[in-house]
Structure formats: C-alpha cells, structure tokens
Amino acid sequence: MTANGGTRFELEKVVRPNVLNLEPYHSAREKVLEGVLLDANENPYKAEWDGVCLNRYPDPFQRQLRRALADSLGVGMKSIAAGVGSDEVLEWIFKVFCQPGVDSVVTAEPTYGMYQVTAAVFGVDCHFFPLSSSFDFDARGFLSTVPKSAKVLFLCSPNNPTGNLLDREQMRTVCREWPGIVVVDEAYIHFADGGSVLADLPDFPNLVILRTFSKGFGRAAVRLGFAVTSPEIIKLFLKVKTPYNLSALTMHLGCLALADRESREENIRSIRVERERISAELRKLSGVVEVFPSDANFILFRCREASSMVNRLFEKGIVVRDRSSVPGLADCIRVSVGTPAENTLFLEELRKLAGGSRI
Ligand SMILES: Cc1ncc(COP(=O)(O)O)c(C=O)c1O
C-alpha cells in the first residue's frame, strides 16, 4: 500500500500515542518577545553580553536561528528545529517514536556509538545491521531482515568512524520501502563532495537529517545541532523539547557562525587538502596495512599492533582514537585531521613507530 507521497510511511502509526495526543507546555515567550513583559517572573533589570539580552527568557521557537538555517539550506524554517548539539536531537527521536520495552531501533555498524547509548538510556532495544566489508549500506539486506518492532534506522553519512559516504540510492530505497523513520546523520557532510540527502526531503516524509555546528562550522563548544525533516515531524520535536532548550547566546553564536562563510570554507578546504596528504603519507608506511578512503575530517587506518601504537603516540603527546575493539575494525586507528603543523607532528612520530617507508 502506498500511503504517503509514494512511500509506505504513515506518521500517525510511528508516533508514540502519548506524544501524538500531548498538549505541550506553553511558555511565556512563545508569542510575545517585546513590550512591558510582566508575565514570566523574569528580572526586569537589563543584563547583556555582546548585545544579547540575558535577563529575559530566549525565544522558545528559535525563530531567528531557524530562519537563518533555512535560508542557508534552501528549505522552509518549519522544516528545522535546533538542539543542544545533535545529541539532544537524538533524544527527541526516542521521545517521539520509541515506546520503551516495545519499540526498537537499528544502527548500521560500525558507526557512532551515541545511537546505541541513547537507546539504552531510553530503555529501547537496539539491533545492529552490519555494513559491508567496504562499509556500504545494503538497503535490500536491511529490508529483508529488519525486525517488526523496529521504528527507527540510524544511518551516518559520512559514517563515523569509517569516514565514507553511504550510497544515496540505497538510502532512498530504504526511505521509500520501509515504513519506519530513517535518520541520516550528516555531521561530517561539509567535508564530502556532495552526497547529502537534503534534496531528497520532499520525496520522503520519513527522512530525518541531523546536522551539527561541531564539525564543519568549527563550533563544538557552542553545543548546537539541528534536525531537518518534514514540518509535521518538526512540530512533534518542538512539542517534546524543553521550552528554552537553547540559550540566547547559543542561538546568537549559531547565527554568527552561519554568517562567517568565508573562514568556514577556507578551514574546510584546508582540512580536505590535509586529509589527502595524511592519507598519502600513511600509505607509504610499511607498518600501515590499510588506509580507508575518507569523506570526513578524519581518517581510519589499519596498522600492526594498533593499541600499542596509540599508547606510544600518547606518550609523545599525540592523541588518536583506538578503534581496534570495535567489531570489524581490528587494529584500526581513527585520526582527526588537525592543523598542517599538528598533522606533520603526527606523521613524524608515526613514521618512527610504524617502520620505514614502503619502497
Ligand atoms: C556522527 C556524529 N554525529 C553527531 C556527533 C555529535 O554532534 P554534536 O556535537 O552536535 O552533539 C558526532 C560527534 O563526534 C558524530 O560523530
């Protein structure tokens, strides 16, 4: 049966009934942001930081930030809601769609660990669907094995920690043919050459895209992430989020980061150039067995005695991530792309530890 825009998805069937029927809390600043404000028990005496009002509650509907994001992405502002990092947006997904002890979710492994951890926090079962040996997602394989209880599939593209974009056609197939929610986490999309599913949003009412200011925007400390999805799902996210989840400063810093396009693009360009340099240098080392292609701001590579290598780099003050305990990633290390000077230091130390160059 096709029920919604040619897909098998029906929103009312995947939303938890208590959320569907929920009358959300109505906060004082929903409608009125200016005037003689005597309705919210705020302190009337002005406090400001960098022109941002601090004594009043911030806009619960995040209008200025959502408008700026919408303009930059070419979607309507009703398709966007922002959270304290995309980690908060993950929590909304569980609140809206997953009944603890009844519903389950699926992750495509190996991937970012927070999907599984958040599922555990909410008391929701998490199933693991394996990516292929080249870390690709097989939609047909997923569709033939997905448990009936599954409500949400988490895909990460480019994937952490493998670094690759998932195939867009496979993601479109699963959106089209599966009646659950398909989350595509695009935290690292700014470092890839295309590959976003953003243009697929109008086709798929079950697609939820996650983005963050922590990577391409270079604002991890601000804690700002957002969902781009259908206005109907955004309405549900706004229902379950705490009224004033984002501080006025966070939203202000987000708008400033969005406007600072030139330095963002320059940094991303440099990271991409350095990514290729590190990958090429790693491939020359005899102790490095495999360097996986990356569309992100990190590189996954396999080397002999990875854990001991990580420890010895640490002793030299160079911190990389040991991924060798992750199933399928034996002897794998993930290294983030740093500044050119940091990358050179990393390569120099690794060269000493991972043997000479291959001839
Ligand atoms: C795939 C992925 N999504 C999301 C995040 C975190 O995003 P945020 O900082 O917005 O919570 C990370 C952080 O490493 C990540 O790897």
PDB file of N, CA, C and O and ligand atoms in Angstrom, residues 84-88 112 115 156 158 160 185 187-188 211-215 220 223-225 334, ligand 1:
ATOM      1  N   VAL A  84      20.612  21.236  21.732  1.00  0.00           N
ATOM      2  CA  VAL A  84      21.932  21.384  22.365  1.00  0.00           C
ATOM      3  C   VAL A  84      22.830  20.266  21.815  1.00  0.00           C
ATOM      4  O   VAL A  84      22.940  19.190  22.383  1.00  0.00           O
ATOM      5  N   GLY A  85      23.412  20.530  20.658  1.00  0.00           N
ATOM      6  CA  GLY A  85      24.142  19.508  19.927  1.00  0.00           C
ATOM      7  C   GLY A  85      23.158  18.565  19.259  1.00  0.00           C
ATOM      8  O   GLY A  85      21.974  18.524  19.636  1.00  0.00           O
ATOM      9  N   SER A  86      23.642  17.811  18.272  1.00  0.00           N
ATOM     10  CA  SER A  86      22.703  16.851  17.669  1.00  0.00           C
ATOM     11  C   SER A  86      22.409  15.727  18.650  1.00  0.00           C
ATOM     12  O   SER A  86      21.454  14.978  18.478  1.00  0.00           O
ATOM     13  N   ASP A  87      23.202  15.631  19.720  1.00  0.00           N
ATOM     14  CA  ASP A  87      22.883  14.669  20.784  1.00  0.00           C
ATOM     15  C   ASP A  87      21.488  14.928  21.365  1.00  0.00           C
ATOM     16  O   ASP A  87      20.768  13.986  21.689  1.00  0.00           O
ATOM     17  N   GLU A  88      21.098  16.198  21.499  1.00  0.00           N
ATOM     18  CA  GLU A  88      19.753  16.473  22.030  1.00  0.00           C
ATOM     19  C   GLU A  88      18.686  16.058  21.012  1.00  0.00           C
ATOM     20  O   GLU A  88      17.634  15.518  21.379  1.00  0.00           O
ATOM     21  N   TYR A 112      28.692   5.528  14.847  1.00  0.00           N
ATOM     22  CA  TYR A 112      28.753   6.420  16.007  1.00  0.00           C
ATOM     23  C   TYR A 112      28.018   5.783  17.201  1.00  0.00           C
ATOM     24  O   TYR A 112      26.847   5.378  17.071  1.00  0.00           O
ATOM     25  N   TYR A 115      24.038   6.468  19.177  1.00  0.00           N
ATOM     26  CA  TYR A 115      22.688   5.968  18.863  1.00  0.00           C
ATOM     27  C   TYR A 115      22.343   4.835  19.831  1.00  0.00           C
ATOM     28  O   TYR A 115      21.268   4.777  20.408  1.00  0.00           O
ATOM     29  N   CYS A 156      24.609   6.920   9.178  1.00  0.00           N
ATOM     30  CA  CYS A 156      25.512   8.050   9.392  1.00  0.00           C
ATOM     31  C   CYS A 156      26.322   8.216   8.112  1.00  0.00           C
ATOM     32  O   CYS A 156      26.995   7.277   7.667  1.00  0.00           O
ATOM     33  N   PRO A 158      28.708  11.189   5.933  1.00  0.00           N
ATOM     34  CA  PRO A 158      29.790  10.229   6.050  1.00  0.00           C
ATOM     35  C   PRO A 158      29.769   9.555   7.429  1.00  0.00           C
ATOM     36  O   PRO A 158      29.427  10.187   8.425  1.00  0.00           O
ATOM     37  N   ASN A 160      30.898   7.760  10.835  1.00  0.00           N
ATOM     38  CA  ASN A 160      31.929   7.753  11.872  1.00  0.00           C
ATOM     39  C   ASN A 160      31.931   6.350  12.490  1.00  0.00           C
ATOM     40  O   ASN A 160      30.867   5.906  12.934  1.00  0.00           O
ATOM     41  N   ASP A 185      22.468  10.888   9.700  1.00  0.00           N
ATOM     42  CA  ASP A 185      23.298  11.829  10.461  1.00  0.00           C
ATOM     43  C   ASP A 185      24.378  12.365   9.524  1.00  0.00           C
ATOM     44  O   ASP A 185      25.292  11.641   9.121  1.00  0.00           O
ATOM     45  N   ALA A 187      26.614  14.767  10.163  1.00  0.00           N
ATOM     46  CA  ALA A 187      27.518  15.607  10.960  1.00  0.00           C
ATOM     47  C   ALA A 187      28.756  16.037  10.159  1.00  0.00           C
ATOM     48  O   ALA A 187      29.262  17.144  10.339  1.00  0.00           O
ATOM     49  N   TYR A 188      29.230  15.153   9.267  1.00  0.00           N
ATOM     50  CA  TYR A 188      30.502  15.413   8.572  1.00  0.00           C
ATOM     51  C   TYR A 188      30.311  15.821   7.106  1.00  0.00           C
ATOM     52  O   TYR A 188      31.268  15.803   6.338  1.00  0.00           O
ATOM     53  N   ARG A 211      22.211  17.482  11.544  1.00  0.00           N
ATOM     54  CA  ARG A 211      23.395  18.297  11.251  1.00  0.00           C
ATOM     55  C   ARG A 211      23.912  18.897  12.560  1.00  0.00           C
ATOM     56  O   ARG A 211      23.168  18.986  13.537  1.00  0.00           O
ATOM     57  N   THR A 212      25.147  19.337  12.549  1.00  0.00           N
ATOM     58  CA  THR A 212      25.729  19.900  13.761  1.00  0.00           C
ATOM     59  C   THR A 212      26.646  21.080  13.449  1.00  0.00           C
ATOM     60  O   THR A 212      27.187  21.163  12.344  1.00  0.00           O
ATOM     61  N   PHE A 213      26.799  21.960  14.426  1.00  0.00           N
ATOM     62  CA  PHE A 213      27.779  23.051  14.310  1.00  0.00           C
ATOM     63  C   PHE A 213      29.160  22.612  14.822  1.00  0.00           C
ATOM     64  O   PHE A 213      30.096  23.398  14.823  1.00  0.00           O
ATOM     65  N   SER A 214      29.282  21.352  15.262  1.00  0.00           N
ATOM     66  CA  SER A 214      30.519  20.917  15.924  1.00  0.00           C
ATOM     67  C   SER A 214      31.664  20.601  14.969  1.00  0.00           C
ATOM     68  O   SER A 214      32.804  20.496  15.409  1.00  0.00           O
ATOM     69  N   LYS A 215      31.379  20.383  13.691  1.00  0.00           N
ATOM     70  CA  LYS A 215      32.409  19.875  12.771  1.00  0.00           C
ATOM     71  C   LYS A 215      32.766  20.937  11.719  1.00  0.00           C
ATOM     72  O   LYS A 215      33.688  21.712  11.913  1.00  0.00           O
ATOM     73  N   ALA A 220      32.248  23.294  18.230  1.00  0.00           N
ATOM     74  CA  ALA A 220      31.848  22.186  19.105  1.00  0.00           C
ATOM     75  C   ALA A 220      31.477  22.668  20.504  1.00  0.00           C
ATOM     76  O   ALA A 220      30.593  22.114  21.160  1.00  0.00           O
ATOM     77  N   ARG A 223      27.735  23.894  21.412  1.00  0.00           N
ATOM     78  CA  ARG A 223      26.709  22.851  21.568  1.00  0.00           C
ATOM     79  C   ARG A 223      25.438  23.230  20.798  1.00  0.00           C
ATOM     80  O   ARG A 223      24.462  23.734  21.354  1.00  0.00           O
ATOM     81  N   LEU A 224      25.486  23.016  19.521  1.00  0.00           N
ATOM     82  CA  LEU A 224      24.351  23.354  18.672  1.00  0.00           C
ATOM     83  C   LEU A 224      24.259  22.345  17.527  1.00  0.00           C
ATOM     84  O   LEU A 224      25.237  22.114  16.803  1.00  0.00           O
ATOM     85  N   GLY A 225      23.087  21.728  17.426  1.00  0.00           N
ATOM     86  CA  GLY A 225      22.840  20.803  16.331  1.00  0.00           C
ATOM     87  C   GLY A 225      21.405  20.974  15.898  1.00  0.00           C
ATOM     88  O   GLY A 225      20.629  21.651  16.574  1.00  0.00           O
ATOM     89  N   ARG A 334      41.601   5.752  14.421  1.00  0.00           N
ATOM     90  CA  ARG A 334      40.974   6.902  13.760  1.00  0.00           C
ATOM     91  C   ARG A 334      41.744   8.154  14.154  1.00  0.00           C
ATOM     92  O   ARG A 334      41.927   8.429  15.337  1.00  0.00           O
TER      93      ARG A 334
HETATM   94  C1  LIG B   1      28.265  11.082  13.594  1.00  0.00           C
HETATM   95  C2  LIG B   1      28.217  12.083  14.673  1.00  0.00           C
HETATM   96  N1  LIG B   1      27.069  12.718  14.923  1.00  0.00           N
HETATM   97  C3  LIG B   1      26.986  13.637  15.906  1.00  0.00           C
HETATM   98  C4  LIG B   1      28.080  13.950  16.668  1.00  0.00           C
HETATM   99  C5  LIG B   1      27.968  14.936  17.801  1.00  0.00           C
HETATM  100  O1  LIG B   1      27.313  16.052  17.398  1.00  0.00           O
HETATM  101  P1  LIG B   1      27.034  17.204  18.473  1.00  0.00           P
HETATM  102  O2  LIG B   1      28.355  17.749  18.883  1.00  0.00           O
HETATM  103  O3  LIG B   1      26.215  18.171  17.686  1.00  0.00           O
HETATM  104  O4  LIG B   1      26.270  16.603  19.615  1.00  0.00           O
HETATM  105  C6  LIG B   1      29.290  13.312  16.448  1.00  0.00           C
HETATM  106  C7  LIG B   1      30.455  13.636  17.290  1.00  0.00           C
HETATM  107  O5  LIG B   1      31.532  13.168  17.178  1.00  0.00           O
HETATM  108  C8  LIG B   1      29.357  12.360  15.424  1.00  0.00           C
HETATM  109  O6  LIG B   1      30.496  11.710  15.166  1.00  0.00           O
END
